[in-house]
Short mmCIF file of N, CA and C in Angstrom, two decimals:
data_model
loop_
_atom_site.label_atom_id
_atom_site.label_comp_id
_atom_site.label_asym_id
_atom_site.label_seq_id
_atom_site.Cartn_x
_atom_site.Cartn_y
_atom_site.Cartn_z
N MET I 76 2.73 -1.34 0.18
CA MET I 76 2.87 -1.74 1.57
C MET I 76 1.66 -1.19 2.33
N ARG I 77 1.14 -2.05 3.19
CA ARG I 77 0.03 -1.65 4.04
C ARG I 77 0.40 -1.93 5.49
N TRP I 78 -0.43 -1.50 6.40
CA TRP I 78 -0.12 -1.63 7.82
C TRP I 78 0.15 -3.08 8.20
N TRP I 79 -0.55 -4.02 7.58
CA TRP I 79 -0.38 -5.42 7.96
C TRP I 79 0.96 -6.00 7.48
N ASP I 80 1.68 -5.27 6.63
CA ASP I 80 2.99 -5.71 6.18
C ASP I 80 4.12 -5.27 7.12
N ILE I 81 3.84 -4.34 8.01
CA ILE I 81 4.91 -3.73 8.80
C ILE I 81 5.72 -4.74 9.60
N GLU I 82 5.08 -5.68 10.27
CA GLU I 82 5.83 -6.63 11.11
C GLU I 82 6.79 -7.47 10.26
N ARG I 83 6.34 -7.93 9.09
CA ARG I 83 7.21 -8.71 8.21
C ARG I 83 8.35 -7.84 7.65
N VAL I 84 8.05 -6.60 7.33
CA VAL I 84 9.08 -5.68 6.85
C VAL I 84 10.12 -5.44 7.95
N LEU I 85 9.66 -5.29 9.19
CA LEU I 85 10.59 -5.08 10.30
C LEU I 85 11.51 -6.28 10.50
N GLU I 86 10.99 -7.48 10.32
CA GLU I 86 11.82 -8.68 10.45
C GLU I 86 12.94 -8.66 9.41
N LEU I 87 12.60 -8.34 8.17
CA LEU I 87 13.62 -8.27 7.11
C LEU I 87 14.55 -7.08 7.35
N GLU I 88 14.01 -5.97 7.79
CA GLU I 88 14.81 -4.78 8.07
C GLU I 88 15.89 -5.09 9.10
N ARG I 89 15.54 -5.83 10.15
CA ARG I 89 16.51 -6.17 11.19
C ARG I 89 17.59 -7.11 10.67
N VAL I 90 17.25 -7.97 9.72
CA VAL I 90 18.24 -8.86 9.10
C VAL I 90 19.19 -8.05 8.22
N LEU I 91 18.63 -7.16 7.40
CA LEU I 91 19.42 -6.42 6.42
C LEU I 91 20.24 -5.29 7.04
N PHE I 92 19.68 -4.62 8.00
CA PHE I 92 20.30 -3.41 8.56
C PHE I 92 20.31 -3.46 10.09
N PRO I 93 21.02 -4.43 10.68
CA PRO I 93 20.93 -4.63 12.13
C PRO I 93 21.36 -3.41 12.95
N GLU I 94 22.28 -2.62 12.45
CA GLU I 94 22.76 -1.47 13.22
C GLU I 94 21.85 -0.25 13.11
N ASP I 95 21.15 -0.11 11.99
CA ASP I 95 20.35 1.10 11.80
C ASP I 95 18.96 0.80 11.23
N ALA I 96 18.38 -0.29 11.71
CA ALA I 96 17.04 -0.68 11.25
C ALA I 96 16.01 0.39 11.64
N TRP I 97 15.04 0.58 10.76
CA TRP I 97 13.94 1.48 11.06
C TRP I 97 13.05 0.87 12.14
N SER I 98 12.34 1.73 12.85
CA SER I 98 11.40 1.29 13.88
C SER I 98 10.01 1.13 13.27
N ALA I 99 9.15 0.43 14.00
CA ALA I 99 7.75 0.30 13.57
C ALA I 99 7.12 1.68 13.46
N GLY I 100 7.41 2.56 14.41
CA GLY I 100 6.84 3.91 14.40
C GLY I 100 7.21 4.68 13.15
N LEU I 101 8.43 4.51 12.68
CA LEU I 101 8.85 5.21 11.47
C LEU I 101 8.08 4.70 10.26
N PHE I 102 7.92 3.37 10.16
CA PHE I 102 7.13 2.84 9.04
C PHE I 102 5.67 3.29 9.13
N TRP I 103 5.10 3.28 10.33
CA TRP I 103 3.72 3.75 10.49
C TRP I 103 3.60 5.21 10.04
N SER I 104 4.56 6.03 10.43
CA SER I 104 4.54 7.44 10.05
C SER I 104 4.61 7.60 8.53
N GLU I 105 5.50 6.86 7.90
CA GLU I 105 5.63 6.93 6.44
C GLU I 105 4.34 6.49 5.75
N LEU I 106 3.76 5.40 6.22
CA LEU I 106 2.52 4.91 5.59
C LEU I 106 1.36 5.88 5.79
N ALA I 107 1.39 6.66 6.86
CA ALA I 107 0.34 7.66 7.09
C ALA I 107 0.32 8.71 5.98
N HIS I 108 1.46 8.89 5.30
CA HIS I 108 1.56 9.87 4.22
C HIS I 108 1.43 9.22 2.84
N ALA I 109 1.04 7.95 2.80
CA ALA I 109 1.00 7.20 1.53
C ALA I 109 -0.41 7.00 1.00
N ARG I 110 -1.41 7.54 1.64
CA ARG I 110 -2.79 7.33 1.21
C ARG I 110 -3.52 8.65 1.05
N GLY I 111 -4.53 8.64 0.21
CA GLY I 111 -5.39 9.79 0.07
C GLY I 111 -4.90 10.79 -0.97
N PRO I 112 -5.68 11.83 -1.18
CA PRO I 112 -5.38 12.79 -2.25
C PRO I 112 -4.10 13.59 -2.02
N GLY I 113 -3.66 13.75 -0.78
CA GLY I 113 -2.45 14.51 -0.50
C GLY I 113 -1.23 13.62 -0.27
N ALA I 114 -1.29 12.38 -0.72
CA ALA I 114 -0.20 11.43 -0.47
C ALA I 114 1.12 11.95 -1.03
N THR I 115 2.18 11.75 -0.25
CA THR I 115 3.53 12.15 -0.67
C THR I 115 4.51 10.99 -0.57
N ARG I 116 4.00 9.79 -0.30
CA ARG I 116 4.85 8.62 -0.14
C ARG I 116 4.31 7.46 -0.97
N ARG I 117 5.24 6.57 -1.35
CA ARG I 117 4.86 5.31 -2.01
C ARG I 117 5.75 4.24 -1.43
N TYR I 118 5.15 3.27 -0.78
CA TYR I 118 5.87 2.13 -0.21
C TYR I 118 5.34 0.84 -0.82
N ILE I 119 6.25 -0.04 -1.19
CA ILE I 119 5.88 -1.27 -1.88
C ILE I 119 6.56 -2.46 -1.22
N VAL I 120 5.95 -3.64 -1.39
CA VAL I 120 6.54 -4.89 -0.93
C VAL I 120 6.55 -5.87 -2.09
N ALA I 121 7.50 -6.80 -2.03
CA ALA I 121 7.57 -7.90 -2.99
C ALA I 121 7.44 -9.19 -2.20
N GLU I 122 6.60 -10.08 -2.71
CA GLU I 122 6.38 -11.36 -2.05
C GLU I 122 6.56 -12.48 -3.05
N GLU I 123 6.85 -13.67 -2.52
CA GLU I 123 6.85 -14.87 -3.35
C GLU I 123 6.26 -16.00 -2.52
N GLN I 124 5.79 -17.01 -3.20
CA GLN I 124 5.20 -18.16 -2.52
C GLN I 124 6.27 -18.86 -1.70
N ASP I 125 6.00 -19.08 -0.44
CA ASP I 125 6.90 -19.82 0.43
C ASP I 125 6.82 -21.29 0.05
N ALA I 126 7.93 -21.88 -0.37
CA ALA I 126 7.97 -23.26 -0.87
C ALA I 126 7.41 -24.26 0.13
N GLU I 127 7.54 -24.00 1.42
CA GLU I 127 7.04 -24.92 2.43
C GLU I 127 5.52 -24.94 2.50
N HIS I 128 4.86 -23.91 1.96
CA HIS I 128 3.41 -23.80 2.08
C HIS I 128 2.69 -23.80 0.73
N VAL I 129 3.36 -24.22 -0.33
CA VAL I 129 2.75 -24.18 -1.67
C VAL I 129 1.47 -24.99 -1.70
N ASP I 130 1.49 -26.19 -1.14
CA ASP I 130 0.30 -27.05 -1.18
C ASP I 130 -0.85 -26.50 -0.36
N ALA I 131 -0.55 -25.73 0.66
CA ALA I 131 -1.59 -25.17 1.52
C ALA I 131 -2.27 -23.97 0.87
N GLY I 132 -1.68 -23.44 -0.21
CA GLY I 132 -2.29 -22.30 -0.90
C GLY I 132 -2.09 -20.99 -0.16
N ALA I 133 -1.23 -20.98 0.82
CA ALA I 133 -0.97 -19.76 1.57
C ALA I 133 0.54 -19.60 1.71
N GLY I 134 0.97 -18.75 2.59
CA GLY I 134 2.38 -18.62 2.88
C GLY I 134 3.14 -17.73 1.93
N ARG I 135 2.70 -16.50 1.78
CA ARG I 135 3.43 -15.53 0.96
C ARG I 135 4.59 -15.01 1.80
N MET I 136 5.80 -15.14 1.28
CA MET I 136 7.00 -14.71 1.98
C MET I 136 7.44 -13.34 1.46
N LEU I 137 7.70 -12.42 2.37
CA LEU I 137 8.20 -11.10 1.99
C LEU I 137 9.66 -11.25 1.56
N VAL I 138 9.98 -10.79 0.36
CA VAL I 138 11.35 -10.91 -0.16
C VAL I 138 11.99 -9.55 -0.45
N GLY I 139 11.21 -8.48 -0.38
CA GLY I 139 11.77 -7.15 -0.61
C GLY I 139 10.76 -6.06 -0.35
N TYR I 140 11.26 -4.85 -0.24
CA TYR I 140 10.41 -3.69 -0.01
C TYR I 140 11.16 -2.43 -0.41
N GLY I 141 10.42 -1.36 -0.57
CA GLY I 141 11.05 -0.09 -0.90
C GLY I 141 10.11 1.05 -0.60
N GLY I 142 10.68 2.25 -0.51
CA GLY I 142 9.87 3.42 -0.22
C GLY I 142 10.43 4.68 -0.83
N LEU I 143 9.52 5.59 -1.19
CA LEU I 143 9.85 6.86 -1.80
C LEU I 143 9.05 7.96 -1.12
N ALA I 144 9.70 9.10 -0.87
CA ALA I 144 9.02 10.31 -0.43
C ALA I 144 9.12 11.31 -1.58
N ALA I 145 8.07 12.09 -1.79
CA ALA I 145 8.06 13.08 -2.88
C ALA I 145 7.50 14.39 -2.34
N VAL I 146 8.33 15.43 -2.40
CA VAL I 146 7.92 16.74 -1.91
C VAL I 146 8.50 17.81 -2.82
N GLY I 147 7.65 18.72 -3.28
CA GLY I 147 8.12 19.87 -4.05
C GLY I 147 8.87 19.53 -5.32
N GLY I 148 8.47 18.45 -5.99
CA GLY I 148 9.11 18.09 -7.25
C GLY I 148 10.39 17.27 -7.11
N THR I 149 10.74 16.93 -5.87
CA THR I 149 11.92 16.10 -5.63
C THR I 149 11.50 14.82 -4.94
N GLY I 150 11.94 13.71 -5.50
CA GLY I 150 11.71 12.41 -4.87
C GLY I 150 12.93 12.01 -4.09
N ASP I 151 12.73 11.21 -3.06
CA ASP I 151 13.84 10.70 -2.26
C ASP I 151 13.58 9.23 -1.99
N ILE I 152 14.46 8.37 -2.52
CA ILE I 152 14.35 6.95 -2.23
C ILE I 152 14.71 6.79 -0.75
N GLN I 153 13.73 6.40 0.05
CA GLN I 153 13.93 6.28 1.48
C GLN I 153 14.60 4.97 1.86
N THR I 154 14.23 3.89 1.17
CA THR I 154 14.76 2.58 1.51
C THR I 154 14.47 1.60 0.39
N ILE I 155 15.36 0.67 0.21
CA ILE I 155 15.15 -0.51 -0.62
C ILE I 155 15.85 -1.65 0.09
N GLY I 156 15.15 -2.74 0.29
CA GLY I 156 15.74 -3.92 0.92
C GLY I 156 15.32 -5.17 0.18
N VAL I 157 16.27 -6.09 0.01
CA VAL I 157 16.00 -7.36 -0.68
C VAL I 157 16.57 -8.50 0.16
N LEU I 158 15.77 -9.53 0.36
CA LEU I 158 16.20 -10.73 1.07
C LEU I 158 17.51 -11.22 0.46
N PRO I 159 18.52 -11.52 1.27
CA PRO I 159 19.82 -11.93 0.72
C PRO I 159 19.73 -13.05 -0.31
N SER I 160 18.86 -14.03 -0.12
CA SER I 160 18.76 -15.14 -1.07
C SER I 160 18.16 -14.72 -2.41
N CYS I 161 17.59 -13.51 -2.48
CA CYS I 161 16.98 -13.02 -3.72
C CYS I 161 17.85 -11.97 -4.42
N ARG I 162 19.00 -11.68 -3.87
CA ARG I 162 19.89 -10.72 -4.51
C ARG I 162 20.43 -11.32 -5.80
N GLY I 163 20.63 -10.46 -6.78
CA GLY I 163 21.14 -10.91 -8.07
C GLY I 163 20.05 -11.47 -8.99
N THR I 164 18.79 -11.35 -8.59
CA THR I 164 17.68 -11.87 -9.39
C THR I 164 16.97 -10.78 -10.19
N GLY I 165 17.35 -9.53 -9.97
CA GLY I 165 16.66 -8.42 -10.62
C GLY I 165 15.56 -7.81 -9.77
N LEU I 166 15.33 -8.37 -8.59
CA LEU I 166 14.27 -7.86 -7.72
C LEU I 166 14.54 -6.42 -7.30
N GLY I 167 15.77 -6.11 -6.92
CA GLY I 167 16.10 -4.73 -6.53
C GLY I 167 15.82 -3.75 -7.65
N ALA I 168 16.16 -4.15 -8.88
CA ALA I 168 15.90 -3.28 -10.03
C ALA I 168 14.41 -3.09 -10.25
N ARG I 169 13.63 -4.15 -10.05
CA ARG I 169 12.17 -4.01 -10.21
C ARG I 169 11.60 -3.08 -9.15
N LEU I 170 12.06 -3.22 -7.92
CA LEU I 170 11.60 -2.32 -6.86
C LEU I 170 11.98 -0.88 -7.17
N LEU I 171 13.24 -0.67 -7.56
CA LEU I 171 13.68 0.68 -7.90
C LEU I 171 12.88 1.23 -9.07
N GLY I 172 12.64 0.43 -10.08
CA GLY I 172 11.84 0.87 -11.21
C GLY I 172 10.44 1.31 -10.80
N GLU I 173 9.82 0.56 -9.90
CA GLU I 173 8.49 0.93 -9.40
C GLU I 173 8.53 2.27 -8.65
N LEU I 174 9.57 2.45 -7.85
CA LEU I 174 9.68 3.71 -7.10
C LEU I 174 9.94 4.89 -8.03
N LEU I 175 10.72 4.68 -9.07
CA LEU I 175 10.97 5.77 -10.04
C LEU I 175 9.70 6.09 -10.83
N ALA I 176 8.91 5.07 -11.15
CA ALA I 176 7.63 5.31 -11.82
C ALA I 176 6.71 6.11 -10.90
N ALA I 177 6.74 5.79 -9.61
CA ALA I 177 5.93 6.55 -8.65
C ALA I 177 6.42 8.00 -8.58
N ALA I 178 7.74 8.20 -8.60
CA ALA I 178 8.29 9.56 -8.58
C ALA I 178 7.80 10.35 -9.79
N ALA I 179 7.81 9.71 -10.95
CA ALA I 179 7.31 10.38 -12.16
C ALA I 179 5.83 10.70 -11.99
N GLY I 180 5.08 9.78 -11.40
CA GLY I 180 3.66 10.02 -11.16
C GLY I 180 3.40 11.16 -10.20
N PHE I 181 4.31 11.36 -9.27
CA PHE I 181 4.21 12.49 -8.34
C PHE I 181 4.68 13.79 -8.98
N GLY I 182 5.18 13.73 -10.22
CA GLY I 182 5.66 14.93 -10.90
C GLY I 182 7.06 15.35 -10.49
N CYS I 183 7.84 14.43 -9.99
CA CYS I 183 9.20 14.76 -9.55
C CYS I 183 10.10 15.02 -10.75
N HIS I 184 10.91 16.07 -10.68
CA HIS I 184 11.88 16.38 -11.73
C HIS I 184 13.25 15.81 -11.40
N GLU I 185 13.42 15.31 -10.15
CA GLU I 185 14.67 14.67 -9.75
C GLU I 185 14.37 13.69 -8.62
N VAL I 186 15.26 12.71 -8.48
CA VAL I 186 15.17 11.75 -7.37
C VAL I 186 16.55 11.67 -6.74
N LEU I 187 16.57 11.75 -5.43
CA LEU I 187 17.81 11.65 -4.66
C LEU I 187 17.80 10.38 -3.83
N LEU I 188 18.97 9.95 -3.40
CA LEU I 188 19.09 8.84 -2.47
C LEU I 188 20.43 8.89 -1.79
N GLU I 189 20.52 8.22 -0.65
CA GLU I 189 21.79 8.01 0.03
C GLU I 189 22.05 6.51 0.01
N VAL I 190 23.31 6.14 -0.18
CA VAL I 190 23.71 4.74 -0.18
C VAL I 190 25.04 4.62 0.56
N ARG I 191 25.18 3.56 1.32
CA ARG I 191 26.42 3.35 2.08
C ARG I 191 27.61 3.29 1.12
N VAL I 192 28.72 3.91 1.53
CA VAL I 192 29.91 3.89 0.68
C VAL I 192 30.46 2.47 0.53
N ASP I 193 30.13 1.58 1.45
CA ASP I 193 30.63 0.21 1.39
C ASP I 193 29.65 -0.75 0.71
N ASN I 194 28.63 -0.21 0.04
CA ASN I 194 27.65 -1.05 -0.65
C ASN I 194 27.79 -0.89 -2.16
N ALA I 195 28.84 -1.48 -2.70
CA ALA I 195 29.12 -1.35 -4.13
C ALA I 195 28.03 -1.93 -5.02
N PRO I 196 27.41 -3.09 -4.68
CA PRO I 196 26.35 -3.60 -5.56
C PRO I 196 25.18 -2.62 -5.71
N ALA I 197 24.78 -1.99 -4.63
CA ALA I 197 23.69 -1.02 -4.71
C ALA I 197 24.10 0.19 -5.54
N GLN I 198 25.33 0.64 -5.36
CA GLN I 198 25.81 1.78 -6.14
C GLN I 198 25.78 1.46 -7.64
N ARG I 199 26.20 0.25 -7.99
CA ARG I 199 26.17 -0.15 -9.41
C ARG I 199 24.74 -0.18 -9.95
N LEU I 200 23.81 -0.67 -9.15
CA LEU I 200 22.40 -0.69 -9.57
C LEU I 200 21.92 0.73 -9.84
N TYR I 201 22.16 1.64 -8.92
CA TYR I 201 21.70 3.01 -9.09
C TYR I 201 22.35 3.66 -10.31
N GLU I 202 23.62 3.39 -10.52
CA GLU I 202 24.30 3.95 -11.69
C GLU I 202 23.72 3.40 -12.99
N ARG I 203 23.33 2.13 -13.01
CA ARG I 203 22.67 1.57 -14.21
C ARG I 203 21.37 2.29 -14.54
N PHE I 204 20.72 2.80 -13.52
CA PHE I 204 19.47 3.53 -13.72
C PHE I 204 19.72 5.00 -14.05
N GLY I 205 20.98 5.42 -14.07
CA GLY I 205 21.30 6.79 -14.44
C GLY I 205 21.60 7.72 -13.28
N PHE I 206 21.61 7.22 -12.05
CA PHE I 206 21.97 8.06 -10.91
C PHE I 206 23.45 8.43 -11.00
N THR I 207 23.75 9.66 -10.60
CA THR I 207 25.14 10.13 -10.53
C THR I 207 25.45 10.56 -9.10
N ARG I 208 26.70 10.45 -8.75
CA ARG I 208 27.15 10.84 -7.41
C ARG I 208 27.26 12.36 -7.34
N ILE I 209 26.65 12.94 -6.31
CA ILE I 209 26.70 14.40 -6.17
C ILE I 209 27.28 14.85 -4.85
N GLY I 210 27.51 13.93 -3.92
CA GLY I 210 28.05 14.35 -2.63
C GLY I 210 28.29 13.18 -1.71
N ARG I 211 28.70 13.52 -0.51
CA ARG I 211 29.02 12.52 0.51
C ARG I 211 28.55 13.08 1.85
N ARG I 212 27.93 12.24 2.66
CA ARG I 212 27.52 12.63 4.01
C ARG I 212 28.35 11.81 4.99
N ARG I 213 29.23 12.49 5.67
CA ARG I 213 30.14 11.84 6.61
C ARG I 213 29.39 11.31 7.83
N GLY I 214 29.64 10.05 8.17
CA GLY I 214 29.04 9.46 9.36
C GLY I 214 27.54 9.35 9.32
N TYR I 215 26.94 9.30 8.14
CA TYR I 215 25.48 9.32 7.98
C TYR I 215 24.82 8.11 8.64
N TYR I 216 25.39 6.93 8.45
CA TYR I 216 24.80 5.71 9.01
C TYR I 216 25.38 5.46 10.39
N GLN I 217 24.51 5.54 11.38
CA GLN I 217 24.91 5.34 12.78
C GLN I 217 24.23 4.09 13.32
N PRO I 218 24.82 3.40 14.26
CA PRO I 218 25.96 3.82 15.04
C PRO I 218 27.31 3.45 14.41
N GLY I 219 27.34 2.88 13.23
CA GLY I 219 28.59 2.45 12.61
C GLY I 219 29.46 3.56 12.07
N ASN I 220 28.92 4.80 12.04
CA ASN I 220 29.66 5.96 11.54
C ASN I 220 30.15 5.76 10.10
N VAL I 221 29.28 5.18 9.27
CA VAL I 221 29.62 4.91 7.87
C VAL I 221 29.11 6.06 7.00
N ASP I 222 29.95 6.51 6.08
CA ASP I 222 29.57 7.59 5.17
C ASP I 222 28.52 7.12 4.17
N ALA I 223 27.78 8.08 3.65
CA ALA I 223 26.80 7.83 2.59
C ALA I 223 27.19 8.62 1.36
N LEU I 224 27.04 8.00 0.22
CA LEU I 224 27.12 8.73 -1.05
C LEU I 224 25.73 9.26 -1.33
N VAL I 225 25.65 10.51 -1.77
CA VAL I 225 24.39 11.09 -2.21
C VAL I 225 24.38 10.99 -3.72
N MET I 226 23.29 10.43 -4.25
CA MET I 226 23.17 10.24 -5.69
C MET I 226 21.89 10.89 -6.17
N ARG I 227 21.91 11.29 -7.46
CA ARG I 227 20.78 12.03 -8.04
C ARG I 227 20.48 11.52 -9.43
N LEU I 228 19.18 11.45 -9.73
CA LEU I 228 18.69 11.13 -11.06
C LEU I 228 17.78 12.27 -11.50
N GLU I 229 18.08 12.86 -12.65
CA GLU I 229 17.23 13.92 -13.19
C GLU I 229 16.14 13.31 -14.05
N ASN I 230 14.97 13.92 -14.03
CA ASN I 230 13.84 13.56 -14.89
C ASN I 230 13.54 12.06 -14.90
N PRO I 231 13.09 11.52 -13.76
CA PRO I 231 12.76 10.09 -13.72
C PRO I 231 11.53 9.81 -14.58
N ALA I 232 11.73 9.22 -15.71
CA ALA I 232 10.62 8.91 -16.61
C ALA I 232 10.15 7.49 -16.35
N PRO I 233 8.89 7.19 -16.62
CA PRO I 233 8.40 5.83 -16.42
C PRO I 233 9.23 4.78 -17.15
N SER I 234 9.85 5.12 -18.27
CA SER I 234 10.65 4.16 -19.00
C SER I 234 11.99 3.87 -18.32
N THR I 235 12.32 4.66 -17.27
CA THR I 235 13.58 4.46 -16.56
C THR I 235 13.70 3.06 -16.01
N ASN I 236 12.56 2.46 -15.61
CA ASN I 236 12.65 1.16 -14.98
C ASN I 236 13.10 0.06 -15.94
N SER I 237 13.20 0.32 -17.20
CA SER I 237 13.69 -0.69 -18.14
C SER I 237 15.20 -0.64 -18.31
N GLN I 238 15.85 0.36 -17.71
CA GLN I 238 17.30 0.50 -17.87
C GLN I 238 18.08 -0.43 -16.97
N GLY I 239 17.53 -0.81 -15.86
CA GLY I 239 18.27 -1.57 -14.88
C GLY I 239 18.02 -3.04 -14.97
N THR I 240 18.66 -3.77 -14.37
CA THR I 240 18.43 -5.21 -14.41
C THR I 240 17.82 -5.72 -13.17
N LYS I 241 19.23 -3.63 -6.27
CA LYS I 241 18.81 -3.69 -4.92
C LYS I 241 19.58 -2.80 -4.02
N ASN I 242 18.20 -2.24 -2.22
CA ASN I 242 19.07 -1.91 -1.16
C ASN I 242 18.59 -0.75 -0.37
N HIS I 243 19.01 -0.70 0.81
CA HIS I 243 18.62 0.36 1.73
C HIS I 243 19.49 1.57 1.40
N GLY I 244 18.86 2.59 0.91
CA GLY I 244 19.62 3.75 0.45
C GLY I 244 19.97 4.74 1.44
#
C-alpha cells in the first residue's frame, strides 16, 4: 500500500466497517512507519482488473487490503478487508499469508490479532492458519460495543501462508 492507495482503501473501509472505519490520518500514520530501514509496518493492497475498463487497459479495482505492525518480536494484524463480492475466493487467505510472511521477515516470534466475536468466517480463517483464542476484549469495537476475540499464532513461518485457503481484525 502506498499513499496513492489511501482514498480507495478508505472507500472500501467505509463499506466494510461503517461503524468503526479507520480515518485517512490513521492510514497515513501507519504508512509513515512502513518505509525505510526502521520500518515496523507492512500494508498491502489487492487489485483486479475492473471489467468495465478492460479494453481501455486501465481501471484497477481495489478488492482487498491488510496491515501488520511489528514491534519487539510481536506482530499484530491491524486490519484485513475484502470486497464482499470477493469473499470465499481465497483472497483473505492470500492477504493473511502475505502479512504472516512479513511478520516472519520482521523476526516476529508471535502474531496477535483481534476479531469481532460476530465474525465467524474470519475466525475460521485465522484458525485454519493456526491462530488460537487467548482472550476477549469486552466492548472493543465501538460504537457498537461489540466484543473482540484475541487470537495468537506462535512462530509465523513463511510456509504458514500455505495452510489457509478474510477481514478486519
